[in-house]
Amino acid sequence: GGEFGFPVVLKADGLAAGKGVLVCRNEEEAEAGVKEIMVEKRFGGAGGRILIEEFLRGREVSFIVIADGAKALPLVTTMDHKTVFDGGKGPNTGGMGTISPSPFLDRKMYARIMSTIILPTVTRMLEEGRKYKGALYAGLMLTADGPKVLEYNCRFGDPETQPQMLRLESDFVDLLMASVAEDVLADEVTWNRRAAGCVVLASDGYPGSYEKGRTIQGLEDAERLGAVVFHAGTKFEKGRYRTDGGRVLGVCAAEPRLSETMNRIYRAVEKISFEGMHYRRDIGSFEAVP
């Protein structure tokens, strides 16, 4: 392979719930990172091998399609906010919030992603005798040299799909059945033109270790304000919801304009509380992406 300089990306070569990635700015950090993944086994069994990748600068885009083995129907675009703290700081997480549509994707780029990344992926798998049907998620970086793939997931995105569902006007089950029936382009899939968003409420300490079992309050109040609250790491016990994961809830809304959407979400977030609740306050703002 080609050579590249710092910063460099180290990845645990296995599944680590979207967290097995370290960005190293120099040799010292790279050495410490290798030790962390391979010796201290921070990401468990996923750290038996390491991938070393070029650090890509650009805008993150989560591009999710429904494939039917030969064709693919793209869902509306989204932009994830990966880092745990405001302003793109701190370690990467499985996602701290999303907006849809992505402000950085025009029709031309959309078509380019479909023709150079998505369709070749689906058709190549078909050629290999591994017909792929269902949700295919490409995590992309829009770089100066065009779109590049960071990762593939064989599933919907979390927290990307929550706002996508608030924009879907046609029947979701019909779309999934069309994937199984190998005809995703049979019926028209319709979307509303609203700006949707999601803010993740996480447990203090995530993406590292965190406490579980903390009582969640204010869910009904949040929904009364017109937010849709998706449960992620929760459990229902003795008539109450308690925290049961790193990312606990996804608070979502969809309004004609993004500023209205984010206002509604953050007003709803203020109604929800649990001990150690942490969330980003800059989802959907341009300061959010350094």
PDB file of C-alpha atoms in Angstrom:
ATOM      1  CA  GLY A   1       0.000   0.000   0.000  1.00  0.00           C
ATOM      2  CA  GLY A   2       0.870   3.659  -0.224  1.00  0.00           C
ATOM      3  CA  GLU A   3       2.499   5.564   2.599  1.00  0.00           C
ATOM      4  CA  PHE A   4       0.934   8.425   4.500  1.00  0.00           C
ATOM      5  CA  GLY A   5       1.967  10.609   7.426  1.00  0.00           C
ATOM      6  CA  PHE A   6       0.321  11.646  10.686  1.00  0.00           C
ATOM      7  CA  PRO A   7      -2.387  11.974  11.828  1.00  0.00           C
ATOM      8  CA  VAL A   8      -3.047   8.260  11.440  1.00  0.00           C
ATOM      9  CA  VAL A   9      -6.094   6.176  12.357  1.00  0.00           C
ATOM     10  CA  LEU A  10      -5.840   2.910  14.302  1.00  0.00           C
ATOM     11  CA  LYS A  11      -8.812   0.544  14.228  1.00  0.00           C
ATOM     12  CA  ALA A  12      -9.416  -2.628  16.184  1.00  0.00           C
ATOM     13  CA  ASP A  13      -9.981  -5.189  13.414  1.00  0.00           C
ATOM     14  CA  GLY A  14     -13.294  -6.485  14.691  1.00  0.00           C
ATOM     15  CA  LEU A  15     -16.640  -5.227  15.927  1.00  0.00           C
ATOM     16  CA  ALA A  16     -16.453  -2.746  18.792  1.00  0.00           C
ATOM     17  CA  ALA A  17     -19.897  -1.072  18.675  1.00  0.00           C
ATOM     18  CA  GLY A  18     -18.575   1.838  16.606  1.00  0.00           C
ATOM     19  CA  LYS A  19     -15.964   2.691  19.230  1.00  0.00           C
ATOM     20  CA  GLY A  20     -12.766   0.797  18.291  1.00  0.00           C
ATOM     21  CA  VAL A  21     -11.137   3.778  16.580  1.00  0.00           C
ATOM     22  CA  LEU A  22      -8.260   5.976  17.757  1.00  0.00           C
ATOM     23  CA  VAL A  23      -6.934   9.041  15.925  1.00  0.00           C
ATOM     24  CA  CYS A  24      -3.200   9.472  16.634  1.00  0.00           C
ATOM     25  CA  ARG A  25      -1.519  12.788  15.893  1.00  0.00           C
ATOM     26  CA  ASN A  26       2.098  11.638  16.271  1.00  0.00           C
ATOM     27  CA  GLU A  27       4.345   8.630  16.843  1.00  0.00           C
ATOM     28  CA  GLU A  28       3.946   8.701  20.640  1.00  0.00           C
ATOM     29  CA  GLU A  29       0.159   8.619  20.422  1.00  0.00           C
ATOM     30  CA  ALA A  30       0.342   5.854  17.822  1.00  0.00           C
ATOM     31  CA  GLU A  31       2.543   3.703  20.078  1.00  0.00           C
ATOM     32  CA  ALA A  32       0.237   4.296  23.047  1.00  0.00           C
ATOM     33  CA  GLY A  33      -2.747   3.453  20.833  1.00  0.00           C
ATOM     34  CA  VAL A  34      -1.285   0.150  19.679  1.00  0.00           C
ATOM     35  CA  LYS A  35      -0.635  -0.770  23.312  1.00  0.00           C
ATOM     36  CA  GLU A  36      -4.153   0.216  24.319  1.00  0.00           C
ATOM     37  CA  ILE A  37      -5.791  -1.906  21.622  1.00  0.00           C
ATOM     38  CA  MET A  38      -3.474  -4.930  21.507  1.00  0.00           C
ATOM     39  CA  VAL A  39      -1.986  -5.232  24.997  1.00  0.00           C
ATOM     40  CA  GLU A  40      -4.551  -3.687  27.322  1.00  0.00           C
ATOM     41  CA  LYS A  41      -7.345  -5.020  25.081  1.00  0.00           C
ATOM     42  CA  ARG A  42      -9.492  -1.902  25.549  1.00  0.00           C
ATOM     43  CA  PHE A  43     -11.883  -3.112  22.835  1.00  0.00           C
ATOM     44  CA  GLY A  44     -11.767  -6.759  23.934  1.00  0.00           C
ATOM     45  CA  GLY A  45     -11.349  -9.510  21.352  1.00  0.00           C
ATOM     46  CA  ALA A  46     -11.701  -6.991  18.499  1.00  0.00           C
ATOM     47  CA  GLY A  47      -8.110  -5.873  19.189  1.00  0.00           C
ATOM     48  CA  GLY A  48      -6.291  -9.045  18.081  1.00  0.00           C
ATOM     49  CA  ARG A  49      -5.363  -7.309  14.833  1.00  0.00           C
ATOM     50  CA  ILE A  50      -5.086  -3.634  13.955  1.00  0.00           C
ATOM     51  CA  LEU A  51      -5.939  -1.727  10.797  1.00  0.00           C
ATOM     52  CA  ILE A  52      -3.843   1.363  10.121  1.00  0.00           C
ATOM     53  CA  GLU A  53      -5.634   3.884   7.956  1.00  0.00           C
ATOM     54  CA  GLU A  54      -5.138   7.308   6.482  1.00  0.00           C
ATOM     55  CA  PHE A  55      -6.819  10.105   8.441  1.00  0.00           C
ATOM     56  CA  LEU A  56      -9.413  11.651   6.128  1.00  0.00           C
ATOM     57  CA  ARG A  57     -10.324  15.299   6.498  1.00  0.00           C
ATOM     58  CA  GLY A  58     -13.788  16.387   5.455  1.00  0.00           C
ATOM     59  CA  ARG A  59     -17.475  16.180   6.277  1.00  0.00           C
ATOM     60  CA  GLU A  60     -19.009  13.042   7.713  1.00  0.00           C
ATOM     61  CA  VAL A  61     -22.000  11.606   5.836  1.00  0.00           C
ATOM     62  CA  SER A  62     -24.007   8.538   6.737  1.00  0.00           C
ATOM     63  CA  PHE A  63     -25.454   7.173   3.511  1.00  0.00           C
ATOM     64  CA  ILE A  64     -28.054   4.459   4.073  1.00  0.00           C
ATOM     65  CA  VAL A  65     -29.804   2.506   1.339  1.00  0.00           C
ATOM     66  CA  ILE A  66     -32.216  -0.421   1.114  1.00  0.00           C
ATOM     67  CA  ALA A  67     -30.738  -2.994  -1.262  1.00  0.00           C
ATOM     68  CA  ASP A  68     -32.626  -5.802  -2.973  1.00  0.00           C
ATOM     69  CA  GLY A  69     -29.695  -7.851  -4.267  1.00  0.00           C
ATOM     70  CA  ALA A  70     -29.139  -5.877  -7.478  1.00  0.00           C
ATOM     71  CA  LYS A  71     -30.630  -2.405  -6.990  1.00  0.00           C
ATOM     72  CA  ALA A  72     -30.581   0.090  -4.129  1.00  0.00           C
ATOM     73  CA  LEU A  73     -32.991   2.722  -2.921  1.00  0.00           C
ATOM     74  CA  PRO A  74     -31.304   5.504  -0.947  1.00  0.00           C
ATOM     75  CA  LEU A  75     -32.905   6.874   2.218  1.00  0.00           C
ATOM     76  CA  VAL A  76     -32.754  10.641   2.793  1.00  0.00           C
ATOM     77  CA  THR A  77     -29.303  11.960   3.715  1.00  0.00           C
ATOM     78  CA  THR A  78     -28.101  12.440   7.272  1.00  0.00           C
ATOM     79  CA  MET A  79     -25.091  13.845   9.080  1.00  0.00           C
ATOM     80  CA  ASP A  80     -23.916  12.221  12.311  1.00  0.00           C
ATOM     81  CA  HIS A  81     -21.983  13.963  15.107  1.00  0.00           C
ATOM     82  CA  LYS A  82     -19.494  11.322  16.244  1.00  0.00           C
ATOM     83  CA  THR A  83     -17.467  12.868  19.053  1.00  0.00           C
ATOM     84  CA  VAL A  84     -18.704  12.816  22.630  1.00  0.00           C
ATOM     85  CA  PHE A  85     -18.182  16.536  23.355  1.00  0.00           C
ATOM     86  CA  ASP A  86     -19.295  19.791  21.696  1.00  0.00           C
ATOM     87  CA  GLY A  87     -17.297  21.202  18.803  1.00  0.00           C
ATOM     88  CA  GLY A  88     -16.018  17.845  17.559  1.00  0.00           C
ATOM     89  CA  LYS A  89     -13.957  17.156  20.692  1.00  0.00           C
ATOM     90  CA  GLY A  90     -13.288  13.997  22.670  1.00  0.00           C
ATOM     91  CA  PRO A  91     -13.311  10.349  21.589  1.00  0.00           C
ATOM     92  CA  ASN A  92     -15.565   8.988  18.852  1.00  0.00           C
ATOM     93  CA  THR A  93     -18.820   7.357  19.901  1.00  0.00           C
ATOM     94  CA  GLY A  94     -21.528   5.424  18.094  1.00  0.00           C
ATOM     95  CA  GLY A  95     -23.071   8.869  17.412  1.00  0.00           C
ATOM     96  CA  MET A  96     -24.264  11.719  19.661  1.00  0.00           C
ATOM     97  CA  GLY A  97     -26.830  13.265  17.349  1.00  0.00           C
ATOM     98  CA  THR A  98     -27.900  13.640  13.741  1.00  0.00           C
ATOM     99  CA  ILE A  99     -29.603  15.958  11.323  1.00  0.00           C
ATOM    100  CA  SER A 100     -31.402  15.146   8.063  1.00  0.00           C
ATOM    101  CA  PRO A 101     -30.920  16.273   5.334  1.00  0.00           C
ATOM    102  CA  SER A 102     -27.125  16.647   5.381  1.00  0.00           C
ATOM    103  CA  PRO A 103     -26.251  20.281   4.617  1.00  0.00           C
ATOM    104  CA  PHE A 104     -23.139  19.163   2.726  1.00  0.00           C
ATOM    105  CA  LEU A 105     -24.612  16.874   0.107  1.00  0.00           C
ATOM    106  CA  ASP A 106     -25.944  18.247  -3.172  1.00  0.00           C
ATOM    107  CA  ARG A 107     -27.676  16.234  -5.922  1.00  0.00           C
ATOM    108  CA  LYS A 108     -24.478  15.849  -7.890  1.00  0.00           C
ATOM    109  CA  MET A 109     -22.583  14.363  -4.926  1.00  0.00           C
ATOM    110  CA  TYR A 110     -25.604  12.178  -4.114  1.00  0.00           C
ATOM    111  CA  ALA A 111     -25.520  10.734  -7.642  1.00  0.00           C
ATOM    112  CA  ARG A 112     -21.744  10.283  -7.450  1.00  0.00           C
ATOM    113  CA  ILE A 113     -22.012   8.302  -4.192  1.00  0.00           C
ATOM    114  CA  MET A 114     -24.692   6.061  -5.704  1.00  0.00           C
ATOM    115  CA  SER A 115     -22.760   5.407  -8.927  1.00  0.00           C
ATOM    116  CA  THR A 116     -19.202   5.088  -7.559  1.00  0.00           C
ATOM    117  CA  ILE A 117     -19.776   3.497  -4.127  1.00  0.00           C
ATOM    118  CA  ILE A 118     -23.236   2.046  -3.429  1.00  0.00           C
ATOM    119  CA  LEU A 119     -24.145   0.366  -6.724  1.00  0.00           C
ATOM    120  CA  PRO A 120     -20.666  -1.135  -7.282  1.00  0.00           C
ATOM    121  CA  THR A 121     -20.810  -2.566  -3.737  1.00  0.00           C
ATOM    122  CA  VAL A 122     -24.213  -4.204  -4.266  1.00  0.00           C
ATOM    123  CA  THR A 123     -23.457  -5.517  -7.779  1.00  0.00           C
ATOM    124  CA  ARG A 124     -19.991  -6.810  -6.822  1.00  0.00           C
ATOM    125  CA  MET A 125     -21.513  -8.781  -3.932  1.00  0.00           C
ATOM    126  CA  LEU A 126     -24.048 -10.218  -6.368  1.00  0.00           C
ATOM    127  CA  GLU A 127     -21.202 -11.253  -8.701  1.00  0.00           C
ATOM    128  CA  GLU A 128     -19.451 -12.940  -5.767  1.00  0.00           C
ATOM    129  CA  GLY A 129     -22.583 -14.974  -5.086  1.00  0.00           C
ATOM    130  CA  ARG A 130     -23.361 -13.050  -1.893  1.00  0.00           C
ATOM    131  CA  LYS A 131     -26.617 -11.379  -2.818  1.00  0.00           C
ATOM    132  CA  TYR A 132     -27.175  -8.562  -0.314  1.00  0.00           C
ATOM    133  CA  LYS A 133     -30.732  -7.622   0.639  1.00  0.00           C
ATOM    134  CA  GLY A 134     -31.652  -5.143   3.358  1.00  0.00           C
ATOM    135  CA  ALA A 135     -30.168  -2.043   4.940  1.00  0.00           C
ATOM    136  CA  LEU A 136     -26.670  -1.102   3.801  1.00  0.00           C
ATOM    137  CA  TYR A 137     -24.994   1.792   5.558  1.00  0.00           C
ATOM    138  CA  ALA A 138     -21.898   3.482   4.131  1.00  0.00           C
ATOM    139  CA  GLY A 139     -20.113   5.802   6.548  1.00  0.00           C
ATOM    140  CA  LEU A 140     -18.429   8.294   4.222  1.00  0.00           C
ATOM    141  CA  MET A 141     -16.093  11.240   4.405  1.00  0.00           C
ATOM    142  CA  LEU A 142     -16.546  13.971   1.791  1.00  0.00           C
ATOM    143  CA  THR A 143     -12.909  14.858   1.158  1.00  0.00           C
ATOM    144  CA  ALA A 144     -11.204  17.223  -1.265  1.00  0.00           C
ATOM    145  CA  ASP A 145     -10.756  14.169  -3.546  1.00  0.00           C
ATOM    146  CA  GLY A 146     -14.425  13.223  -3.393  1.00  0.00           C
ATOM    147  CA  PRO A 147     -16.370  10.750  -1.222  1.00  0.00           C
ATOM    148  CA  LYS A 148     -14.368   8.024   0.543  1.00  0.00           C
ATOM    149  CA  VAL A 149     -15.643   5.063   2.566  1.00  0.00           C
ATOM    150  CA  LEU A 150     -14.768   4.915   6.259  1.00  0.00           C
ATOM    151  CA  GLU A 151     -16.936   1.909   7.085  1.00  0.00           C
ATOM    152  CA  TYR A 152     -19.843  -0.261   6.014  1.00  0.00           C
ATOM    153  CA  ASN A 153     -22.561  -1.481   8.358  1.00  0.00           C
ATOM    154  CA  CYS A 154     -25.088  -4.184   7.501  1.00  0.00           C
ATOM    155  CA  ARG A 155     -27.837  -2.402   9.404  1.00  0.00           C
ATOM    156  CA  PHE A 156     -29.642   0.891   9.816  1.00  0.00           C
ATOM    157  CA  GLY A 157     -27.754   3.736  11.470  1.00  0.00           C
ATOM    158  CA  ASP A 158     -28.225   4.781  15.074  1.00  0.00           C
ATOM    159  CA  PRO A 159     -28.880   7.724  15.560  1.00  0.00           C
ATOM    160  CA  GLU A 160     -29.312   8.365  11.803  1.00  0.00           C
ATOM    161  CA  THR A 161     -32.447   6.335  11.129  1.00  0.00           C
ATOM    162  CA  GLN A 162     -34.538   7.971  13.845  1.00  0.00           C
ATOM    163  CA  PRO A 163     -34.741  11.331  12.002  1.00  0.00           C
ATOM    164  CA  GLN A 164     -35.107   9.493   8.681  1.00  0.00           C
ATOM    165  CA  MET A 165     -38.258   7.799  10.028  1.00  0.00           C
ATOM    166  CA  LEU A 166     -39.727  11.220  10.893  1.00  0.00           C
ATOM    167  CA  ARG A 167     -39.339  12.175   7.229  1.00  0.00           C
ATOM    168  CA  LEU A 168     -40.712   8.964   5.688  1.00  0.00           C
ATOM    169  CA  GLU A 169     -44.297   9.411   4.473  1.00  0.00           C
ATOM    170  CA  SER A 170     -44.828   6.074   2.707  1.00  0.00           C
ATOM    171  CA  ASP A 171     -45.031   2.682   4.406  1.00  0.00           C
ATOM    172  CA  PHE A 172     -41.788   1.441   5.943  1.00  0.00           C
ATOM    173  CA  VAL A 173     -42.936  -2.201   6.014  1.00  0.00           C
ATOM    174  CA  ASP A 174     -43.761  -2.065   2.270  1.00  0.00           C
ATOM    175  CA  LEU A 175     -40.215  -0.869   1.615  1.00  0.00           C
ATOM    176  CA  LEU A 176     -38.701  -3.737   3.619  1.00  0.00           C
ATOM    177  CA  MET A 177     -40.967  -6.252   1.873  1.00  0.00           C
ATOM    178  CA  ALA A 178     -39.863  -4.823  -1.495  1.00  0.00           C
ATOM    179  CA  SER A 179     -36.256  -5.525  -0.470  1.00  0.00           C
ATOM    180  CA  VAL A 180     -37.104  -9.158   0.249  1.00  0.00           C
ATOM    181  CA  ALA A 181     -39.088  -9.399  -3.018  1.00  0.00           C
ATOM    182  CA  GLU A 182     -36.048  -7.994  -4.894  1.00  0.00           C
ATOM    183  CA  ASP A 183     -37.838  -4.945  -6.246  1.00  0.00           C
ATOM    184  CA  VAL A 184     -37.056  -1.846  -4.178  1.00  0.00           C
ATOM    185  CA  LEU A 185     -37.823   0.460  -7.084  1.00  0.00           C
ATOM    186  CA  ALA A 186     -41.338  -0.951  -7.650  1.00  0.00           C
ATOM    187  CA  ASP A 187     -43.287   1.657  -5.673  1.00  0.00           C
ATOM    188  CA  GLU A 188     -42.553   5.301  -5.114  1.00  0.00           C
ATOM    189  CA  VAL A 189     -41.149   6.017  -1.656  1.00  0.00           C
ATOM    190  CA  THR A 190     -42.141   9.490  -0.455  1.00  0.00           C
ATOM    191  CA  TRP A 191     -40.409  11.767   2.037  1.00  0.00           C
ATOM    192  CA  ASN A 192     -41.435  15.072   3.579  1.00  0.00           C
ATOM    193  CA  ARG A 193     -39.227  18.125   3.132  1.00  0.00           C
ATOM    194  CA  ARG A 194     -38.870  18.854   6.829  1.00  0.00           C
ATOM    195  CA  ALA A 195     -35.551  19.145   8.629  1.00  0.00           C
ATOM    196  CA  ALA A 196     -35.304  16.345  11.170  1.00  0.00           C
ATOM    197  CA  GLY A 197     -32.897  16.016  14.067  1.00  0.00           C
ATOM    198  CA  CYS A 198     -31.906  13.753  16.931  1.00  0.00           C
ATOM    199  CA  VAL A 199     -30.004  14.490  20.146  1.00  0.00           C
ATOM    200  CA  VAL A 200     -28.651  11.505  22.089  1.00  0.00           C
ATOM    201  CA  LEU A 201     -28.862  11.549  25.885  1.00  0.00           C
ATOM    202  CA  ALA A 202     -25.958   9.478  27.161  1.00  0.00           C
ATOM    203  CA  SER A 203     -24.695   8.168  30.480  1.00  0.00           C
ATOM    204  CA  ASP A 204     -21.832  10.043  32.114  1.00  0.00           C
ATOM    205  CA  GLY A 205     -18.562   8.301  31.178  1.00  0.00           C
ATOM    206  CA  TYR A 206     -19.704   6.968  27.787  1.00  0.00           C
ATOM    207  CA  PRO A 207     -17.949   5.865  25.503  1.00  0.00           C
ATOM    208  CA  GLY A 208     -15.895   4.560  28.464  1.00  0.00           C
ATOM    209  CA  SER A 209     -17.427   2.859  31.504  1.00  0.00           C
ATOM    210  CA  TYR A 210     -20.657   4.180  33.037  1.00  0.00           C
ATOM    211  CA  GLU A 211     -23.239   3.379  35.699  1.00  0.00           C
ATOM    212  CA  LYS A 212     -26.582   1.715  34.875  1.00  0.00           C
ATOM    213  CA  GLY A 213     -29.961   1.605  36.611  1.00  0.00           C
ATOM    214  CA  ARG A 214     -30.528   5.346  37.069  1.00  0.00           C
ATOM    215  CA  THR A 215     -34.161   6.471  37.082  1.00  0.00           C
ATOM    216  CA  ILE A 216     -35.286   8.501  34.057  1.00  0.00           C
ATOM    217  CA  GLN A 217     -37.813  11.290  34.561  1.00  0.00           C
ATOM    218  CA  GLY A 218     -39.761  13.617  32.293  1.00  0.00           C
ATOM    219  CA  LEU A 219     -40.387  11.428  29.224  1.00  0.00           C
ATOM    220  CA  GLU A 220     -44.096  12.337  28.974  1.00  0.00           C
ATOM    221  CA  ASP A 221     -43.309  16.041  29.412  1.00  0.00           C
ATOM    222  CA  ALA A 222     -40.792  15.860  26.558  1.00  0.00           C
ATOM    223  CA  GLU A 223     -43.314  14.176  24.257  1.00  0.00           C
ATOM    224  CA  ARG A 224     -45.955  16.768  25.166  1.00  0.00           C
ATOM    225  CA  LEU A 225     -43.621  19.376  23.647  1.00  0.00           C
ATOM    226  CA  GLY A 226     -43.866  17.553  20.300  1.00  0.00           C
ATOM    227  CA  ALA A 227     -40.638  15.555  20.466  1.00  0.00           C
ATOM    228  CA  VAL A 228     -40.439  11.869  19.582  1.00  0.00           C
ATOM    229  CA  VAL A 229     -38.309   9.974  22.107  1.00  0.00           C
ATOM    230  CA  PHE A 230     -36.668   6.748  20.903  1.00  0.00           C
ATOM    231  CA  HIS A 231     -35.417   4.361  23.579  1.00  0.00           C
ATOM    232  CA  ALA A 232     -31.902   2.946  23.209  1.00  0.00           C
ATOM    233  CA  GLY A 233     -30.305   1.882  26.513  1.00  0.00           C
ATOM    234  CA  THR A 234     -33.335   1.721  28.811  1.00  0.00           C
ATOM    235  CA  LYS A 235     -35.194  -0.915  30.798  1.00  0.00           C
ATOM    236  CA  PHE A 236     -38.677  -0.767  32.306  1.00  0.00           C
ATOM    237  CA  GLU A 237     -38.705  -1.907  35.906  1.00  0.00           C
ATOM    238  CA  LYS A 238     -41.380  -1.543  38.619  1.00  0.00           C
ATOM    239  CA  GLY A 239     -43.288   1.059  36.626  1.00  0.00           C
ATOM    240  CA  ARG A 240     -40.249   3.233  35.837  1.00  0.00           C
ATOM    241  CA  TYR A 241     -37.745   3.571  33.054  1.00  0.00           C
ATOM    242  CA  ARG A 242     -34.115   3.206  34.107  1.00  0.00           C
ATOM    243  CA  THR A 243     -30.847   3.668  32.231  1.00  0.00           C
ATOM    244  CA  ASP A 244     -29.365   0.454  30.854  1.00  0.00           C
ATOM    245  CA  GLY A 245     -26.694   1.533  28.368  1.00  0.00           C
ATOM    246  CA  GLY A 246     -24.214   4.178  27.258  1.00  0.00           C
ATOM    247  CA  ARG A 247     -26.570   5.908  24.867  1.00  0.00           C
ATOM    248  CA  VAL A 248     -29.897   6.013  26.676  1.00  0.00           C
ATOM    249  CA  LEU A 249     -32.415   7.999  24.598  1.00  0.00           C
ATOM    250  CA  GLY A 250     -32.685   9.706  21.198  1.00  0.00           C
ATOM    251  CA  VAL A 251     -34.801  12.862  21.367  1.00  0.00           C
ATOM    252  CA  CYS A 252     -36.067  13.737  17.881  1.00  0.00           C
ATOM    253  CA  ALA A 253     -38.290  16.182  16.021  1.00  0.00           C
ATOM    254  CA  ALA A 254     -38.957  17.368  12.455  1.00  0.00           C
ATOM    255  CA  GLU A 255     -40.000  20.919  11.575  1.00  0.00           C
ATOM    256  CA  PRO A 256     -39.974  23.007   8.372  1.00  0.00           C
ATOM    257  CA  ARG A 257     -36.637  24.559   9.369  1.00  0.00           C
ATOM    258  CA  LEU A 258     -33.632  23.092  11.170  1.00  0.00           C
ATOM    259  CA  SER A 259     -33.489  25.921  13.732  1.00  0.00           C
ATOM    260  CA  GLU A 260     -37.124  25.186  14.724  1.00  0.00           C
ATOM    261  CA  THR A 261     -36.366  21.473  14.920  1.00  0.00           C
ATOM    262  CA  MET A 262     -33.364  21.902  17.199  1.00  0.00           C
ATOM    263  CA  ASN A 263     -35.234  24.396  19.417  1.00  0.00           C
ATOM    264  CA  ARG A 264     -38.034  21.900  19.901  1.00  0.00           C
ATOM    265  CA  ILE A 265     -35.595  19.063  20.654  1.00  0.00           C
ATOM    266  CA  TYR A 266     -33.553  21.042  23.169  1.00  0.00           C
ATOM    267  CA  ARG A 267     -36.713  22.306  24.932  1.00  0.00           C
ATOM    268  CA  ALA A 268     -37.812  18.673  25.240  1.00  0.00           C
ATOM    269  CA  VAL A 269     -34.362  17.586  26.454  1.00  0.00           C
ATOM    270  CA  GLU A 270     -34.655  20.073  29.331  1.00  0.00           C
ATOM    271  CA  LYS A 271     -37.698  18.138  30.579  1.00  0.00           C
ATOM    272  CA  ILE A 272     -35.795  14.827  30.788  1.00  0.00           C
ATOM    273  CA  SER A 273     -33.404  13.987  33.589  1.00  0.00           C
ATOM    274  CA  PHE A 274     -31.407  11.124  35.041  1.00  0.00           C
ATOM    275  CA  GLU A 275     -28.309  11.156  37.195  1.00  0.00           C
ATOM    276  CA  GLY A 276     -25.182  11.781  35.097  1.00  0.00           C
ATOM    277  CA  MET A 277     -27.114  12.652  31.924  1.00  0.00           C
ATOM    278  CA  HIS A 278     -24.735  13.940  29.239  1.00  0.00           C
ATOM    279  CA  TYR A 279     -25.524  15.304  25.770  1.00  0.00           C
ATOM    280  CA  ARG A 280     -24.078  17.593  23.146  1.00  0.00           C
ATOM    281  CA  ARG A 281     -25.533  21.082  23.061  1.00  0.00           C
ATOM    282  CA  ASP A 282     -24.401  21.897  19.516  1.00  0.00           C
ATOM    283  CA  ILE A 283     -26.084  19.287  17.319  1.00  0.00           C
ATOM    284  CA  GLY A 284     -27.159  20.872  14.036  1.00  0.00           C
ATOM    285  CA  SER A 285     -25.106  24.038  14.506  1.00  0.00           C
ATOM    286  CA  PHE A 286     -22.174  24.802  12.243  1.00  0.00           C
ATOM    287  CA  GLU A 287     -19.849  25.015  15.248  1.00  0.00           C
ATOM    288  CA  ALA A 288     -20.537  21.295  15.706  1.00  0.00           C
ATOM    289  CA  VAL A 289     -18.281  20.275  12.826  1.00  0.00           C
ATOM    290  CA  PRO A 290     -14.743  21.636  13.139  1.00  0.00           C
TER     291      PRO A 290
END
